[in-house]
GROMACS .gro file of N, CA, C and O in nm:
model
  324
    1PRO      N    1   9.728  10.125  11.324
    1PRO     CA    2   9.662  10.091  11.459
    1PRO      C    3   9.789  10.009  11.541
    1PRO      O    4   9.839  10.004  11.648
    2ALA      N    5   9.816   9.896  11.451
    2ALA     CA    6   9.899   9.783  11.541
    2ALA      C    7  10.064   9.829  11.548
    2ALA      O    8  10.094   9.783  11.650
    3ILE      N    9  10.096   9.940  11.478
    3ILE     CA   10  10.236  10.003  11.513
    3ILE      C   11  10.206  10.083  11.638
    3ILE      O   12  10.287  10.057  11.743
    4GLU      N   13  10.089  10.146  11.622
    4GLU     CA   14  10.090  10.223  11.765
    4GLU      C   15  10.073  10.165  11.876
    4GLU      O   16  10.123  10.223  11.993
    5ALA      N   17  10.015  10.053  11.862
    5ALA     CA   18   9.985   9.957  11.993
    5ALA      C   19  10.109   9.891  12.026
    5ALA      O   20  10.119   9.794  12.125
    6GLY      N   21  10.204   9.899  11.931
    6GLY     CA   22  10.346   9.804  11.977
    6GLY      C   23  10.328   9.634  11.938
    6GLY      O   24  10.386   9.589  11.996
    7LYS      N   25  10.223   9.625  11.848
    7LYS     CA   26  10.217   9.471  11.806
    7LYS      C   27  10.311   9.467  11.666
    7LYS      O   28  10.332   9.547  11.595
    8PRO      N   29  10.312   9.313  11.671
    8PRO     CA   30  10.385   9.261  11.569
    8PRO      C   31  10.328   9.301  11.429
    8PRO      O   32  10.213   9.286  11.437
    9VAL      N   33  10.392   9.334  11.339
    9VAL     CA   34  10.343   9.360  11.195
    9VAL      C   35  10.421   9.288  11.083
    9VAL      O   36  10.528   9.279  11.099
   10VAL      N   37  10.354   9.231  11.010
   10VAL     CA   38  10.402   9.139  10.886
   10VAL      C   39  10.389   9.243  10.759
   10VAL      O   40  10.239   9.242  10.728
   11LEU      N   41  10.453   9.272  10.691
   11LEU     CA   42  10.421   9.363  10.566
   11LEU      C   43  10.417   9.278  10.462
   11LEU      O   44  10.548   9.241  10.411
   12ASP      N   45  10.325   9.243  10.387
   12ASP     CA   46  10.336   9.109  10.280
   12ASP      C   47  10.352   9.201  10.177
   12ASP      O   48  10.249   9.290  10.109
   13LEU      N   49  10.441   9.198  10.077
   13LEU     CA   50  10.489   9.276   9.961
   13LEU      C   51  10.444   9.192   9.849
   13LEU      O   52  10.497   9.220   9.733
   14SER      N   53  10.377   9.077   9.854
   14SER     CA   54  10.357   8.997   9.712
   14SER      C   55  10.278   9.071   9.601
   14SER      O   56  10.315   9.019   9.482
   15ALA      N   57  10.220   9.164   9.632
   15ALA     CA   58  10.170   9.234   9.509
   15ALA      C   59  10.242   9.357   9.452
   15ALA      O   60  10.182   9.438   9.388
   16VAL      N   61  10.344   9.390   9.516
   16VAL     CA   62  10.441   9.492   9.479
   16VAL      C   63  10.551   9.458   9.404
   16VAL      O   64  10.642   9.386   9.424
   17ASN      N   65  10.561   9.539   9.294
   17ASN     CA   66  10.669   9.515   9.180
   17ASN      C   67  10.789   9.624   9.167
   17ASN      O   68  10.881   9.584   9.116
   18PHE      N   69  10.744   9.727   9.231
   18PHE     CA   70  10.867   9.851   9.239
   18PHE      C   71  10.820   9.908   9.397
   18PHE      O   72  10.720   9.950   9.401
   19ILE      N   73  10.935   9.970   9.428
   19ILE     CA   74  10.932  10.061   9.542
   19ILE      C   75  11.014  10.161   9.515
   19ILE      O   76  11.162  10.146   9.505
   20SER      N   77  10.951  10.270   9.512
   20SER     CA   78  11.029  10.407   9.508
   20SER      C   79  11.114  10.430   9.610
   20SER      O   80  11.115  10.393   9.746
   21SER      N   81  11.201  10.563   9.571
   21SER     CA   82  11.288  10.579   9.749
   21SER      C   83  11.203  10.632   9.829
   21SER      O   84  11.191  10.616   9.965
   22ALA      N   85  11.078  10.705   9.810
   22ALA     CA   86  10.986  10.729   9.905
   22ALA      C   87  10.904  10.620   9.985
   22ALA      O   88  10.890  10.637  10.097
   23GLY      N   89  10.901  10.541   9.906
   23GLY     CA   90  10.839  10.375   9.955
   23GLY      C   91  10.907  10.332  10.042
   23GLY      O   92  10.901  10.280  10.144
   24LEU      N   93  11.054  10.315   9.997
   24LEU     CA   94  11.150  10.281  10.093
   24LEU      C   95  11.163  10.349  10.198
   24LEU      O   96  11.151  10.277  10.334
   25GLY      N   97  11.156  10.459  10.203
   25GLY     CA   98  11.134  10.578  10.304
   25GLY      C   99  11.037  10.531  10.421
   25GLY      O  100  11.061  10.536  10.551
   26SER      N  101  10.938  10.528  10.356
   26SER     CA  102  10.807  10.495  10.459
   26SER      C  103  10.821  10.347  10.501
   26SER      O  104  10.766  10.348  10.640
   27ILE      N  105  10.872  10.265  10.432
   27ILE     CA  106  10.902  10.139  10.540
   27ILE      C  107  10.990  10.160  10.637
   27ILE      O  108  10.984  10.090  10.722
   28VAL      N  109  11.115  10.241  10.634
   28VAL     CA  110  11.198  10.231  10.734
   28VAL      C  111  11.136  10.310  10.838
   28VAL      O  112  11.175  10.267  10.952
   29GLY      N  113  11.050  10.408  10.803
   29GLY     CA  114  11.001  10.466  10.894
   29GLY      C  115  10.894  10.420  10.992
   29GLY      O  116  10.885  10.425  11.125
   30MET      N  117  10.831  10.307  10.924
   30MET     CA  118  10.744  10.219  10.977
   30MET      C  119  10.818  10.125  11.079
   30MET      O  120  10.793  10.107  11.175
   31ILE      N  121  10.928  10.096  11.024
   31ILE     CA  122  11.003   9.988  11.112
   31ILE      C  123  11.075  10.079  11.239
   31ILE      O  124  11.055  10.031  11.343
   32ARG      N  125  11.089  10.207  11.202
   32ARG     CA  126  11.153  10.285  11.317
   32ARG      C  127  11.012  10.322  11.439
   32ARG      O  128  11.087  10.294  11.537
   33ASP      N  129  10.946  10.356  11.382
   33ASP     CA  130  10.785  10.370  11.472
   33ASP      C  131  10.744  10.256  11.545
   33ASP      O  132  10.718  10.255  11.664
   34SER      N  133  10.769  10.129  11.471
   34SER     CA  134  10.732  10.014  11.542
   34SER      C  135  10.821   9.980  11.672
   34SER      O  136  10.806   9.944  11.781
   35ARG      N  137  10.944   9.993  11.622
   35ARG     CA  138  11.062   9.955  11.755
   35ARG      C  139  11.050  10.070  11.846
   35ARG      O  140  11.076  10.014  11.963
   36LEU      N  141  11.033  10.186  11.824
   36LEU     CA  142  11.009  10.306  11.908
   36LEU      C  143  10.871  10.226  12.016
   36LEU      O  144  10.879  10.293  12.158
   37LYS      N  145  10.773  10.175  11.980
   37LYS     CA  146  10.634  10.146  12.033
   37LYS      C  147  10.696  10.022  12.116
   37LYS      O  148  10.579   9.970  12.187
   38GLY      N  149  10.799   9.948  12.077
   38GLY     CA  150  10.831   9.821  12.137
   38GLY      C  151  10.759   9.709  12.060
   38GLY      O  152  10.761   9.601  12.092
   39GLY      N  153  10.700   9.726  11.922
   39GLY     CA  154  10.696   9.644  11.832
   39GLY      C  155  10.803   9.593  11.748
   39GLY      O  156  10.908   9.621  11.750
   40VAL      N  157  10.760   9.529  11.662
   40VAL     CA  158  10.855   9.439  11.578
   40VAL      C  159  10.780   9.426  11.423
   40VAL      O  160  10.640   9.399  11.407
   41VAL      N  161  10.849   9.421  11.328
   41VAL     CA  162  10.805   9.420  11.170
   41VAL      C  163  10.873   9.291  11.109
   41VAL      O  164  11.006   9.299  11.139
   42ARG      N  165  10.814   9.225  11.017
   42ARG     CA  166  10.865   9.138  10.947
   42ARG      C  167  10.836   9.161  10.784
   42ARG      O  168  10.699   9.212  10.774
   43LEU      N  169  10.917   9.161  10.694
   43LEU     CA  170  10.847   9.181  10.542
   43LEU      C  171  10.850   9.063  10.478
   43LEU      O  172  10.929   8.969  10.519
   44CYS      N  173  10.779   9.055  10.395
   44CYS     CA  174  10.785   8.904  10.332
   44CYS      C  175  10.709   8.925  10.216
   44CYS      O  176  10.646   8.999  10.139
   45SER      N  177  10.750   8.814  10.104
   45SER     CA  178  10.691   8.784   9.982
   45SER      C  179  10.751   8.869   9.886
   45SER      O  180  10.662   8.946   9.792
   46PRO      N  181  10.860   8.955   9.905
   46PRO     CA  182  10.927   9.032   9.782
   46PRO      C  183  10.931   8.994   9.652
   46PRO      O  184  10.957   8.859   9.633
   47SER      N  185  10.901   9.053   9.554
   47SER     CA  186  10.928   9.012   9.434
   47SER      C  187  11.075   9.001   9.396
   47SER      O  188  11.149   9.068   9.465
   48PRO      N  189  11.142   8.967   9.266
   48PRO     CA  190  11.264   8.959   9.254
   48PRO      C  191  11.272   9.115   9.240
   48PRO      O  192  11.439   9.131   9.303
   49THR      N  193  11.239   9.185   9.204
   49THR     CA  194  11.299   9.322   9.185
   49THR      C  195  11.305   9.396   9.316
   49THR      O  196  11.384   9.479   9.354
   50VAL      N  197  11.229   9.364   9.401
   50VAL     CA  198  11.185   9.446   9.547
   50VAL      C  199  11.329   9.346   9.608
   50VAL      O  200  11.397   9.421   9.697
   51ARG      N  201  11.315   9.224   9.608
   51ARG     CA  202  11.446   9.190   9.650
   51ARG      C  203  11.563   9.235   9.621
   51ARG      O  204  11.647   9.282   9.716
   52ALA      N  205  11.600   9.257   9.515
   52ALA     CA  206  11.689   9.301   9.461
   52ALA      C  207  11.719   9.438   9.523
   52ALA      O  208  11.837   9.483   9.551
   53LEU      N  209  11.641   9.550   9.526
   53LEU     CA  210  11.647   9.657   9.582
   53LEU      C  211  11.701   9.650   9.730
   53LEU      O  212  11.765   9.701   9.787
   54PHE      N  213  11.628   9.542   9.820
   54PHE     CA  214  11.650   9.517   9.974
   54PHE      C  215  11.790   9.477   9.973
   54PHE      O  216  11.857   9.524  10.051
   55THR      N  217  11.827   9.391   9.883
   55THR     CA  218  11.991   9.356   9.928
   55THR      C  219  12.064   9.468   9.858
   55THR      O  220  12.179   9.494   9.955
   56MET      N  221  12.033   9.558   9.763
   56MET     CA  222  12.138   9.678   9.755
   56MET      C  223  12.123   9.764   9.841
   56MET      O  224  12.215   9.835   9.868
   57VAL      N  225  12.036   9.811   9.930
   57VAL     CA  226  12.022   9.891  10.048
   57VAL      C  227  12.039   9.801  10.177
   57VAL      O  228  12.036   9.871  10.280
   58HIS      N  229  12.073   9.661  10.180
   58HIS     CA  230  12.098   9.610  10.303
   58HIS      C  231  11.957   9.613  10.411
   58HIS      O  232  11.984   9.622  10.504
   59ILE      N  233  11.882   9.611  10.366
   59ILE     CA  234  11.724   9.602  10.423
   59ILE      C  235  11.731   9.515  10.560
   59ILE      O  236  11.686   9.544  10.674
   60GLU      N  237  11.803   9.374  10.530
   60GLU     CA  238  11.772   9.292  10.606
   60GLU      C  239  11.863   9.281  10.732
   60GLU      O  240  11.883   9.235  10.839
   61SER      N  241  11.974   9.411  10.742
   61SER     CA  242  12.036   9.433  10.836
   61SER      C  243  11.963   9.482  10.936
   61SER      O  244  11.991   9.504  11.016
   62ILE      N  245  11.833   9.559  10.919
   62ILE     CA  246  11.754   9.643  11.002
   62ILE      C  247  11.611   9.547  11.044
   62ILE      O  248  11.545   9.580  11.136
   63VAL      N  249  11.565   9.451  10.962
   63VAL     CA  250  11.446   9.398  10.966
   63VAL      C  251  11.451   9.260  10.900
   63VAL      O  252  11.511   9.267  10.768
   64PRO      N  253  11.418   9.157  10.906
   64PRO     CA  254  11.384   9.043  10.844
   64PRO      C  255  11.307   8.993  10.720
   64PRO      O  256  11.230   9.084  10.757
   65VAL      N  257  11.356   8.973  10.632
   65VAL     CA  258  11.269   8.960  10.492
   65VAL      C  259  11.252   8.797  10.474
   65VAL      O  260  11.361   8.712  10.449
   66ASP      N  261  11.135   8.764  10.499
   66ASP     CA  262  11.091   8.614  10.447
   66ASP      C  263  11.044   8.591  10.323
   66ASP      O  264  10.972   8.674  10.283
   67ASP      N  265  11.059   8.478  10.279
   67ASP     CA  266  11.025   8.420  10.138
   67ASP      C  267  10.857   8.425  10.129
   67ASP      O  268  10.806   8.466  10.032
   68ASP      N  269  10.780   8.416  10.250
   68ASP     CA  270  10.644   8.400  10.222
   68ASP      C  271  10.594   8.436  10.357
   68ASP      O  272  10.642   8.445  10.463
   69ARG      N  273  10.447   8.468  10.377
   69ARG     CA  274  10.367   8.528  10.483
   69ARG      C  275  10.380   8.413  10.607
   69ARG      O  276  10.370   8.461  10.715
   70ASP      N  277  10.332   8.311  10.538
   70ASP     CA  278  10.348   8.224  10.623
   70ASP      C  279  10.473   8.177  10.750
   70ASP      O  280  10.467   8.143  10.868
   71SER      N  281  10.586   8.203  10.672
   71SER     CA  282  10.726   8.184  10.737
   71SER      C  283  10.703   8.303  10.829
   71SER      O  284  10.760   8.293  10.973
   72SER      N  285  10.688   8.416  10.778
   72SER     CA  286  10.659   8.534  10.860
   72SER      C  287  10.603   8.535  11.014
   72SER      O  288  10.622   8.531  11.140
   73LEU      N  289  10.456   8.483  10.978
   73LEU     CA  290  10.385   8.462  11.077
   73LEU      C  291  10.420   8.349  11.178
   73LEU      O  292  10.411   8.362  11.292
   74ALA      N  293  10.497   8.239  11.134
   74ALA     CA  294  10.523   8.137  11.223
   74ALA      C  295  10.632   8.177  11.318
   74ALA      O  296  10.629   8.168  11.430
   75VAL      N  297  10.714   8.274  11.246
   75VAL     CA  298  10.808   8.322  11.337
   75VAL      C  299  10.754   8.417  11.446
   75VAL      O  300  10.801   8.401  11.571
   76LEU      N  301  10.677   8.497  11.432
   76LEU     CA  302  10.589   8.584  11.496
   76LEU      C  303  10.528   8.487  11.620
   76LEU      O  304  10.521   8.535  11.736
   77ALA      N  305  10.470   8.394  11.580
   77ALA     CA  306  10.383   8.319  11.681
   77ALA      C  307  10.461   8.247  11.766
   77ALA      O  308  10.435   8.229  11.871
   78SER      N  309  10.585   8.202  11.727
   78SER     CA  310  10.671   8.100  11.814
   78SER      C  311  10.764   8.215  11.916
   78SER      O  312  10.763   8.209  12.022
   79ALA      N  313  10.762   8.353  11.861
   79ALA     CA  314  10.816   8.452  11.957
   79ALA      C  315  10.722   8.518  12.038
   79ALA      O  316  10.748   8.572  12.140
   80HIS      N  317  10.605   8.525  11.995
   80HIS     CA  318  10.532   8.636  12.048
   80HIS      C  319  10.414   8.553  12.093
   80HIS      O  320  10.281   8.606  12.160
   81GLY      N  321  10.369   8.435  12.081
   81GLY     CA  322  10.276   8.338  12.105
   81GLY      C  323  10.267   8.309  12.258
   81GLY      O  324  10.190   8.295  12.343
   0.00000   0.00000   0.00000
């Protein structure tokens, strides 16, 4: 619902240890859908394995990846608050 409404979204990945190609495709699709609705997505708290995947596929060239949720929320609050 937040993406459909064009609201900012933080995807907290702290409990994620592995992302398949289908999961990565879903994340990229969510980012695309959010942008089409005028929204913004930030990813945060990736495990070392997920961070390595993001580095390999250059995800940070399309969406910010923050170290923790508080950092993502602070950026969104200052930009959209």
